Coordinates of C-alpha atoms in Angstrom, one line a residue:
V224 CA -33.1 32.8 -23.2
I225 CA -31.0 29.7 -23.9
L226 CA -27.3 30.1 -23.1
E227 CA -24.9 27.5 -24.6
F228 CA -21.3 27.7 -23.4
G229 CA -20.2 24.2 -23.9
S230 CA -19.2 24.5 -27.6
Q231 CA -16.6 27.1 -26.6
A232 CA -15.7 25.7 -23.2
G233 CA -12.0 25.9 -23.8
A234 CA -12.2 29.6 -24.5
L235 CA -14.8 30.5 -21.9
Y236 CA -14.1 33.5 -19.7
H237 CA -15.8 32.2 -16.6
P238 CA -16.6 35.6 -14.9
A239 CA -18.6 36.5 -18.1
V240 CA -21.1 33.8 -17.3
E241 CA -22.3 35.6 -14.2
S242 CA -22.1 39.0 -15.9
I243 CA -24.4 37.8 -18.7
V244 CA -26.9 36.3 -16.3
R245 CA -26.9 39.5 -14.1
A246 CA -27.4 41.6 -17.3
L247 CA -30.3 39.5 -18.4
L248 CA -32.0 39.4 -15.0
S249 CA -31.7 43.2 -14.7
L250 CA -33.9 43.8 -17.8
P251 CA -37.3 45.4 -17.1
K252 CA -38.9 42.1 -17.9
P253 CA -36.3 39.5 -16.9
P254 CA -36.4 36.4 -19.1
S255 CA -36.2 32.8 -18.0
V256 CA -32.6 31.7 -18.5
V257 CA -31.7 28.1 -19.5
F258 CA -28.2 26.8 -19.7
L259 CA -27.6 24.1 -22.3
T260 CA -24.4 22.3 -22.7
V261 CA -23.2 18.9 -23.9
R262 CA -20.3 17.4 -22.1
E263 CA -17.4 15.8 -24.0
W264 CA -17.5 12.0 -23.8
C265 CA -14.2 10.8 -25.2
G266 CA -10.5 11.5 -24.8
S267 CA -7.4 10.3 -26.4
P268 CA -5.9 7.0 -25.2
R269 CA -2.6 8.8 -25.4
A270 CA -3.5 11.4 -22.7
R271 CA -1.8 10.9 -19.4
E272 CA -4.0 9.7 -16.5
G273 CA -6.3 12.4 -15.3
A274 CA -5.5 14.8 -18.2
F275 CA -7.7 15.7 -21.1
S276 CA -6.7 15.4 -24.7
K277 CA -8.9 16.2 -27.6
Y278 CA -10.4 13.1 -29.2
S279 CA -9.3 12.3 -32.7
W280 CA -11.8 10.5 -34.8
Q281 CA -8.9 9.2 -36.9
E282 CA -7.5 7.4 -33.9
G283 CA -10.7 5.4 -33.5
K284 CA -9.7 4.2 -30.1
G285 CA -11.1 6.9 -27.8
T286 CA -11.7 6.2 -24.2
L287 CA -14.6 7.4 -22.2
L288 CA -13.9 10.1 -19.7
G289 CA -14.8 9.5 -16.1
P290 CA -16.9 12.0 -14.2
N291 CA -13.9 13.2 -12.1
V292 CA -11.6 14.1 -15.0
A293 CA -11.2 17.9 -15.1
T294 CA -11.8 19.2 -18.6
P295 CA -12.8 22.6 -20.0
W296 CA -16.3 21.3 -20.1
S297 CA -16.4 20.1 -16.5
K298 CA -15.0 23.4 -15.4
A299 CA -17.7 25.3 -17.4
E300 CA -20.3 23.1 -15.8
Q301 CA -19.0 24.0 -12.4
T302 CA -19.3 27.7 -13.1
I303 CA -22.7 27.3 -14.7
S304 CA -24.0 25.3 -11.7
R305 CA -22.6 27.9 -9.3
V306 CA -24.3 30.8 -11.1
A307 CA -27.6 28.8 -11.5
D308 CA -27.6 28.1 -7.8
Q309 CA -26.8 31.7 -6.9
Y310 CA -29.5 33.3 -9.2
G311 CA -31.8 30.3 -9.3

C-alpha cells in the first residue's frame, strides 16, 4: 500500500496517519506500507524569514526553502517518520 500525504499536507489531520497505519497493519494479511511524499522546494521571496508562503509561478523569483523551515510538508514528514519508526 502506498500512502501519499504530501499533496494535502496543509489539510492533513496528523493523528489520522497513525490510525490509518494501525488499521492496515491489523488486517488478517497486513500489507507492506510505503509512505511517498514530495517536499515543497520553493517559497515566496515576500515571506518573512522562517515563514512559509505558497510559491507563485507568476512571481518567477521563488527562493529555495532551507531544511529547517517549518512548512506543512515538513510537519507531515515529521509525523510520517515518527509513525514509520514506531511501526517500522
